[in-house]
Amino acid sequence: MQPSMSSTSRILSPEEANLERCARHLEAGELVGVPTETVYGLAGDASREDAVRKIFTVKGRPLIDPLIVHVPSLEAARKYAALNPAAEALAARFWPGPLTLVLPKKAIIPDIVTAGLPSVAIRCPAHPVFRALLERLDFPVAAPSANPFSYISPTTAAHVDLHLGHKIAATLDGGECQHGVESTIVDLRTPETPAILRYGPISPESISETLGSPVRLPAKTNQRSAQAAPGTLEKHYSPRTRVTLLEHGSAHDRIFELLSGNQTALILNRRPDRDHPTGAVYWLSEDGNLAEQAKHLYSLLHRLDAMDFKEIFIEAAVDEGLGRSINDRLKRAAAK
Ligand code: TXA
Ligand code: MG
């Protein structure tokens, strides 16, 4: 299908006039798709209940799932959350960047943003286009990933436009996202016991090193425990096509066997050394580089989900460093 004229014109290049247009949309309580260094966000005025309600409606997200509030600076963060010394230390090292801090919230943030919780998740993003937009606004921006609830997160403006474009004012184009996985979330409500709520581009080790104390890791995803962060819902980041996860290192020797069904696709960590059928074997990096794998994962899933495969096999990443963030998303994408 050819994209219609109206579909392409909903994506705006990041020039001054368009930043201004997007700022006006947000000021009017409308929603805009925005680029971040992790994934694209669905942005609305976090200080307005009506705008935030639209975010939940457009995404089809349950109101019990709290949103991340985005600010242009540490100074701005202090207006909306009660920062403690641990938060100050992490912000000084990692902001602007792919780190979200969960902290006691200030009254100025409406309850709908935090799903009634007394804490708020707050992040100062690094993407220059989003930053230029944030700096034009005198309110904070609530922005979940700009995908329909439980679908694959978007890493290009086109992904946002395809699934949500008809429901929002515009999408600001900031190119392909640098990291391709969502921010690391750290719970600092009680700073003596910091906890990772979601794996992301910043490793637990670097959080722990900065704080000078150990950090708790997320519970294993197959545990049906109470949800600390709803990004931890078991089924999440999922394409419509069935996804089956294969152990790291187990796929390269079985390529022909795995693809014998003819309607299956296979995603490997790196380019295969041996012969393989064309058209059904894909790889996320040339040589197993984890940053490359993370960056390409969602966009490859978007691409394959638009094709006619009955099943997608994905090789898990090596379970270290950024590989843990990738595997966390893969387990959820494969959850039935
Ligand atoms: O990289 C990112 O974080 C992207 C970009 C757009 O900034 N945003 C993102 O938002 O991934 P979303 O809504 O898809 O995921 C937000 C996560 C959810 O798991 C949510 O439960 C958690 O943040 N969260 C938000 N507020 C929280 C709170 N007060 N306490 C605990 N978790 C919270
Ligand atoms: Mg999300």
Short mmCIF file of C-alpha atoms and ligand atoms in Angstrom, two decimals:
data_model
loop_
_atom_site.label_atom_id
_atom_site.label_comp_id
_atom_site.label_asym_id
_atom_site.label_seq_id
_atom_site.Cartn_x
_atom_site.Cartn_y
_atom_site.Cartn_z
CA MET A 1 0.00 0.00 0.00
CA GLN A 2 1.27 3.47 -0.85
CA PRO A 3 1.38 5.88 2.08
CA SER A 4 -1.22 8.60 1.55
CA MET A 5 -0.26 12.26 1.34
CA SER A 6 -1.71 12.98 4.75
CA SER A 7 0.27 10.13 6.24
CA THR A 8 3.63 11.49 5.08
CA SER A 9 2.85 15.10 6.02
CA ARG A 10 2.21 14.08 9.62
CA ILE A 11 5.95 13.54 10.03
CA LEU A 12 7.77 16.82 10.60
CA SER A 13 11.48 17.45 10.02
CA PRO A 14 13.16 19.02 13.06
CA GLU A 15 13.54 22.57 11.76
CA GLU A 16 12.73 25.65 13.88
CA ALA A 17 9.26 26.22 12.44
CA ASN A 18 8.28 22.61 13.11
CA LEU A 19 9.64 22.65 16.66
CA GLU A 20 7.49 25.72 17.16
CA ARG A 21 4.45 23.94 15.69
CA CYS A 22 4.98 20.98 18.01
CA ALA A 23 5.37 23.27 21.02
CA ARG A 24 2.03 24.91 20.11
CA HIS A 25 0.36 21.48 19.78
CA LEU A 26 1.61 20.46 23.22
CA GLU A 27 0.53 23.79 24.72
CA ALA A 28 -2.94 23.13 23.29
CA GLY A 29 -3.06 19.81 25.15
CA GLU A 30 -2.46 17.74 22.01
CA LEU A 31 -0.02 14.85 21.58
CA VAL A 32 3.17 14.73 19.52
CA GLY A 33 5.49 11.81 18.68
CA VAL A 34 9.02 12.76 19.75
CA PRO A 35 12.46 11.24 19.17
CA THR A 36 14.58 10.26 22.14
CA GLU A 37 17.95 8.50 22.26
CA THR A 38 16.20 5.30 23.45
CA VAL A 39 12.88 4.94 21.59
CA TYR A 40 10.28 7.42 20.29
CA GLY A 41 7.92 8.85 22.89
CA LEU A 42 4.24 9.85 22.80
CA ALA A 43 4.46 13.30 24.36
CA GLY A 44 1.85 15.35 26.19
CA ASP A 45 1.79 18.13 28.81
CA ALA A 46 2.45 16.29 32.09
CA SER A 47 0.88 19.12 34.10
CA ARG A 48 -2.51 18.75 32.36
CA GLU A 49 -4.80 15.92 33.27
CA ASP A 50 -6.70 16.07 29.98
CA ALA A 51 -3.52 15.79 27.90
CA VAL A 52 -2.23 12.89 29.99
CA ARG A 53 -5.57 11.10 29.70
CA LYS A 54 -5.23 11.32 25.90
CA ILE A 55 -1.88 9.53 26.12
CA PHE A 56 -3.51 6.55 27.85
CA THR A 57 -6.40 6.52 25.37
CA VAL A 58 -4.23 6.78 22.24
CA LYS A 59 -1.91 3.99 23.43
CA GLY A 60 -4.72 1.84 24.78
CA ARG A 61 -2.74 1.71 28.00
CA PRO A 62 -4.41 0.87 31.31
CA LEU A 63 -4.54 3.79 33.75
CA ILE A 64 -2.65 1.73 36.34
CA ASP A 65 0.58 2.04 34.28
CA PRO A 66 2.41 5.21 35.35
CA LEU A 67 4.24 7.45 32.84
CA ILE A 68 7.75 8.88 32.72
CA VAL A 69 8.05 12.67 33.05
CA HIS A 70 10.70 14.29 30.82
CA VAL A 71 12.52 17.49 31.73
CA PRO A 72 15.26 19.54 30.04
CA SER A 73 17.53 19.79 33.10
CA LEU A 74 18.30 18.67 36.62
CA GLU A 75 17.02 22.02 37.81
CA ALA A 76 13.64 21.35 36.20
CA ALA A 77 13.55 17.86 37.74
CA ARG A 78 13.76 19.44 41.21
CA LYS A 79 10.41 21.16 40.61
CA TYR A 80 8.58 17.86 40.15
CA ALA A 81 10.39 15.33 42.32
CA ALA A 82 12.16 15.32 45.70
CA LEU A 83 15.76 14.55 44.80
CA ASN A 84 17.99 12.87 47.36
CA PRO A 85 21.83 12.71 47.26
CA ALA A 86 21.75 9.36 45.40
CA ALA A 87 19.55 10.91 42.70
CA GLU A 88 21.81 13.95 42.49
CA ALA A 89 24.82 11.67 41.99
CA LEU A 90 23.21 9.58 39.24
CA ALA A 91 21.81 12.65 37.50
CA ALA A 92 25.20 14.36 37.59
CA ARG A 93 26.80 11.36 35.91
CA PHE A 94 24.13 10.15 33.47
CA TRP A 95 21.84 13.08 32.59
CA PRO A 96 21.06 14.02 29.95
CA GLY A 97 20.75 10.37 29.00
CA PRO A 98 18.90 7.04 29.09
CA LEU A 99 18.32 6.92 32.86
CA THR A 100 14.95 7.26 34.62
CA LEU A 101 14.79 7.87 38.38
CA VAL A 102 11.81 6.96 40.53
CA LEU A 103 11.50 9.48 43.37
CA PRO A 104 8.89 10.92 45.73
CA LYS A 105 6.70 13.18 43.61
CA LYS A 106 5.76 16.78 44.22
CA ALA A 107 2.09 17.82 44.26
CA ILE A 108 2.36 19.72 40.97
CA ILE A 109 2.39 16.40 39.05
CA PRO A 110 -1.22 15.24 38.57
CA ASP A 111 -2.09 11.83 40.02
CA ILE A 112 -3.04 10.44 36.63
CA VAL A 113 0.64 10.63 35.53
CA THR A 114 1.79 8.34 38.33
CA ALA A 115 -1.30 6.12 38.45
CA GLY A 116 -1.98 7.48 41.92
CA LEU A 117 1.47 6.53 43.25
CA PRO A 118 3.26 8.98 45.56
CA SER A 119 6.38 8.54 43.37
CA VAL A 120 7.22 9.88 39.93
CA ALA A 121 9.55 8.48 37.25
CA ILE A 122 11.64 11.31 35.84
CA ARG A 123 14.18 11.52 33.03
CA CYS A 124 16.27 14.20 31.32
CA PRO A 125 16.73 12.92 27.74
CA ALA A 126 19.79 13.50 25.55
CA HIS A 127 18.28 13.62 22.06
CA PRO A 128 19.01 17.12 20.70
CA VAL A 129 15.65 17.43 18.90
CA PHE A 130 13.61 16.49 21.96
CA ARG A 131 15.80 18.74 24.09
CA ALA A 132 15.19 21.67 21.73
CA LEU A 133 11.46 21.05 22.10
CA LEU A 134 11.59 20.68 25.91
CA GLU A 135 13.51 23.93 26.21
CA ARG A 136 10.67 25.79 24.48
CA LEU A 137 8.10 24.57 27.00
CA ASP A 138 7.34 25.77 30.49
CA PHE A 139 5.85 22.43 31.54
CA PRO A 140 7.23 18.89 31.85
CA VAL A 141 6.39 16.27 29.23
CA ALA A 142 4.86 12.90 30.00
CA ALA A 143 5.93 10.38 27.35
CA PRO A 144 5.58 6.62 27.26
CA SER A 145 7.04 4.79 24.29
CA ALA A 146 4.94 5.73 21.24
CA ASN A 147 3.57 2.26 20.46
CA PRO A 148 0.13 0.75 20.95
CA PHE A 149 0.08 -0.92 24.39
CA SER A 150 2.14 -4.14 24.45
CA TYR A 151 3.34 -3.77 20.81
CA ILE A 152 6.98 -3.25 19.68
CA SER A 153 8.44 0.12 20.71
CA PRO A 154 9.18 2.56 17.85
CA THR A 155 12.71 3.54 16.86
CA THR A 156 11.84 5.68 13.83
CA ALA A 157 9.26 8.41 13.14
CA ALA A 158 7.74 6.10 10.51
CA HIS A 159 7.03 3.43 13.15
CA VAL A 160 5.16 6.00 15.24
CA ASP A 161 3.25 7.35 12.28
CA LEU A 162 2.20 3.93 11.00
CA HIS A 163 0.58 2.87 14.25
CA LEU A 164 -0.47 6.10 15.99
CA GLY A 165 -0.11 8.86 13.36
CA HIS A 166 -3.85 9.12 12.70
CA LYS A 167 -4.53 9.77 16.40
CA ILE A 168 -1.95 12.49 17.19
CA ALA A 169 -1.10 16.01 16.01
CA ALA A 170 2.31 15.21 14.46
CA THR A 171 5.52 13.22 14.82
CA LEU A 172 8.83 15.03 15.02
CA ASP A 173 11.52 13.24 13.04
CA GLY A 174 14.83 12.87 14.85
CA GLY A 175 16.16 9.96 12.81
CA GLU A 176 16.79 6.42 14.04
CA CYS A 177 17.12 6.12 17.83
CA GLN A 178 20.69 5.67 19.05
CA HIS A 179 20.13 2.99 21.74
CA GLY A 180 16.98 1.18 20.56
CA VAL A 181 16.01 -0.03 24.04
CA GLU A 182 14.16 1.94 26.71
CA SER A 183 15.92 3.77 29.53
CA THR A 184 17.28 2.06 32.62
CA ILE A 185 14.86 2.70 35.51
CA VAL A 186 16.27 3.04 39.03
CA ASP A 187 14.03 3.16 42.08
CA LEU A 188 15.46 5.67 44.58
CA ARG A 189 12.42 6.11 46.80
CA THR A 190 14.52 4.77 49.62
CA PRO A 191 18.05 5.79 48.59
CA GLU A 192 19.69 3.34 51.02
CA THR A 193 18.29 0.46 48.94
CA PRO A 194 18.48 1.47 45.27
CA ALA A 195 16.85 -0.99 42.87
CA ILE A 196 16.86 -1.45 39.11
CA LEU A 197 13.23 -1.70 37.94
CA ARG A 198 14.04 -2.10 34.24
CA TYR A 199 17.29 -3.03 32.46
CA GLY A 200 18.38 -0.46 29.87
CA PRO A 201 21.41 1.12 28.21
CA ILE A 202 23.06 2.01 31.53
CA SER A 203 24.27 -1.09 33.35
CA PRO A 204 23.53 -1.98 36.99
CA GLU A 205 27.31 -2.04 37.52
CA SER A 206 27.75 1.59 36.51
CA ILE A 207 24.79 2.60 38.69
CA SER A 208 26.28 0.73 41.62
CA GLU A 209 29.73 2.17 41.02
CA THR A 210 28.38 5.74 40.95
CA LEU A 211 26.37 5.24 44.13
CA GLY A 212 29.16 3.39 45.89
CA SER A 213 26.62 0.80 47.05
CA PRO A 214 25.05 -2.41 45.73
CA VAL A 215 21.82 -2.19 43.71
CA ARG A 216 19.00 -4.69 43.68
CA LEU A 217 18.29 -6.29 40.29
CA PRO A 218 14.83 -6.83 38.81
CA ALA A 219 13.05 -10.05 39.74
CA LYS A 220 13.23 -12.71 37.02
CA THR A 221 10.56 -12.12 34.40
CA ASN A 222 9.00 -15.55 34.72
CA GLN A 223 8.01 -14.77 38.28
CA ARG A 224 4.40 -13.71 38.44
CA SER A 225 5.08 -11.15 41.12
CA ALA A 226 3.36 -7.85 41.76
CA GLN A 227 4.38 -5.25 39.17
CA ALA A 228 6.84 -2.69 40.46
CA ALA A 229 7.15 -1.23 36.96
CA PRO A 230 4.55 -2.21 34.38
CA GLY A 231 7.28 -2.33 31.71
CA THR A 232 7.85 -5.56 33.56
CA LEU A 233 4.52 -6.98 32.38
CA GLU A 234 5.30 -10.40 31.03
CA LYS A 235 3.86 -9.85 27.57
CA HIS A 236 5.26 -6.65 26.14
CA TYR A 237 7.22 -5.36 23.15
CA SER A 238 5.46 -8.06 21.13
CA PRO A 239 4.98 -8.34 17.40
CA ARG A 240 1.77 -9.95 16.10
CA THR A 241 3.84 -12.78 14.61
CA ARG A 242 4.71 -15.55 17.03
CA VAL A 243 8.21 -15.17 18.48
CA THR A 244 10.29 -18.08 19.79
CA LEU A 245 13.46 -17.40 21.71
CA LEU A 246 16.52 -19.63 21.14
CA GLU A 247 19.42 -19.96 23.53
CA HIS A 248 22.44 -17.81 22.76
CA GLY A 249 24.84 -19.66 20.48
CA SER A 250 22.38 -22.44 19.65
CA ALA A 251 21.06 -21.20 16.31
CA HIS A 252 24.00 -21.04 13.88
CA ASP A 253 24.28 -24.83 13.58
CA ARG A 254 20.55 -25.29 13.04
CA ILE A 255 19.74 -22.70 10.41
CA PHE A 256 18.36 -25.04 7.74
CA GLU A 257 16.46 -27.11 10.28
CA LEU A 258 14.85 -24.03 11.84
CA LEU A 259 13.79 -22.67 8.47
CA SER A 260 12.50 -25.92 7.02
CA GLY A 261 8.93 -24.82 7.73
CA ASN A 262 9.40 -22.25 4.96
CA GLN A 263 7.23 -19.61 6.62
CA THR A 264 9.63 -18.85 9.41
CA ALA A 265 12.27 -16.16 9.85
CA LEU A 266 15.42 -16.39 11.94
CA ILE A 267 17.16 -13.47 13.68
CA LEU A 268 20.77 -14.07 14.71
CA ASN A 269 23.11 -11.94 16.84
CA ARG A 270 25.73 -11.82 14.08
CA ARG A 271 26.26 -12.65 10.43
CA PRO A 272 26.39 -16.44 9.93
CA ASP A 273 29.73 -17.89 8.76
CA ARG A 274 28.12 -20.66 6.85
CA ASP A 275 25.70 -21.06 4.03
CA HIS A 276 22.12 -20.03 4.73
CA PRO A 277 18.85 -19.63 2.87
CA THR A 278 18.34 -16.07 1.63
CA GLY A 279 15.24 -14.08 2.49
CA ALA A 280 14.62 -15.62 5.89
CA VAL A 281 17.86 -15.22 7.84
CA TYR A 282 18.59 -11.83 9.42
CA TRP A 283 21.24 -10.60 11.83
CA LEU A 284 21.29 -7.68 14.26
CA SER A 285 25.02 -6.96 13.95
CA GLU A 286 27.93 -8.06 11.78
CA ASP A 287 30.08 -9.41 14.59
CA GLY A 288 27.98 -9.68 17.77
CA ASN A 289 28.39 -6.05 18.92
CA LEU A 290 25.69 -5.56 21.60
CA ALA A 291 25.04 -1.86 20.98
CA GLU A 292 24.37 -2.66 17.30
CA GLN A 293 22.08 -5.53 18.27
CA ALA A 294 20.04 -3.32 20.63
CA LYS A 295 19.83 -0.53 18.09
CA HIS A 296 18.44 -2.77 15.33
CA LEU A 297 16.20 -5.13 17.29
CA TYR A 298 12.88 -3.25 17.30
CA SER A 299 13.17 -1.98 13.75
CA LEU A 300 13.86 -5.47 12.44
CA LEU A 301 10.87 -6.80 14.40
CA HIS A 302 8.71 -4.03 12.91
CA ARG A 303 9.91 -5.02 9.43
CA LEU A 304 9.40 -8.75 9.84
CA ASP A 305 6.03 -8.29 11.52
CA ALA A 306 4.82 -6.54 8.37
CA MET A 307 5.76 -9.62 6.29
CA ASP A 308 3.93 -12.92 6.10
CA PHE A 309 6.01 -15.09 8.42
CA LYS A 310 4.15 -17.50 10.67
CA GLU A 311 6.91 -17.55 13.26
CA ILE A 312 10.07 -15.62 14.07
CA PHE A 313 12.94 -17.41 15.80
CA ILE A 314 15.33 -15.10 17.66
CA GLU A 315 18.68 -16.03 19.11
CA ALA A 316 19.09 -14.60 22.63
CA ALA A 317 22.00 -12.21 23.19
CA VAL A 318 24.94 -13.15 25.40
CA ASP A 319 23.62 -12.57 28.95
CA GLU A 320 25.99 -9.80 30.01
CA GLY A 321 26.12 -6.00 29.80
CA LEU A 322 23.61 -4.61 27.34
CA GLY A 323 22.76 -8.21 26.42
CA ARG A 324 20.67 -8.40 29.61
CA SER A 325 18.50 -5.50 28.41
CA ILE A 326 18.09 -7.14 25.01
CA ASN A 327 17.20 -10.52 26.56
CA ASP A 328 14.74 -8.88 28.93
CA ARG A 329 12.86 -7.43 25.92
CA LEU A 330 13.15 -10.68 23.95
CA LYS A 331 11.64 -12.75 26.76
CA ARG A 332 8.66 -10.41 26.86
CA ALA A 333 8.31 -10.35 23.08
CA ALA A 334 8.23 -14.16 23.17
CA ALA A 335 5.80 -14.37 26.13
CA LYS A 336 2.56 -16.10 25.14
O1 TXA B 1 13.38 5.25 27.30
C1 TXA B 1 12.29 5.45 27.86
O2 TXA B 1 12.16 5.38 29.09
C2 TXA B 1 11.10 5.77 26.96
C3 TXA B 1 11.32 7.14 26.34
C4 TXA B 1 10.13 7.61 25.54
O3 TXA B 1 11.65 8.08 27.33
N1 TXA B 1 9.88 5.74 27.71
C5 TXA B 1 9.33 4.58 28.15
O4 TXA B 1 8.11 4.76 28.77
O5 TXA B 1 9.84 3.49 28.00
P1 TXA B 1 7.07 3.58 29.05
O6 TXA B 1 5.83 4.25 29.49
O7 TXA B 1 6.98 2.71 27.86
O8 TXA B 1 7.69 2.85 30.28
C6 TXA B 1 7.65 3.54 31.50
C7 TXA B 1 8.05 2.65 32.63
C8 TXA B 1 6.95 1.68 32.95
O9 TXA B 1 7.49 0.41 33.17
C9 TXA B 1 6.39 2.26 34.23
O10 TXA B 1 5.82 1.35 35.03
C10 TXA B 1 7.62 2.85 34.89
O11 TXA B 1 8.26 3.44 33.81
N2 TXA B 1 7.20 3.85 35.87
C11 TXA B 1 6.66 5.05 35.62
N3 TXA B 1 6.36 5.69 36.77
C12 TXA B 1 6.74 4.87 37.76
C13 TXA B 1 6.68 4.95 39.19
N4 TXA B 1 6.19 6.01 39.81
N5 TXA B 1 7.14 3.91 39.89
C14 TXA B 1 7.65 2.81 39.28
N6 TXA B 1 7.72 2.68 37.94
C15 TXA B 1 7.26 3.69 37.20
MG MG B 2 6.69 1.10 26.64
#
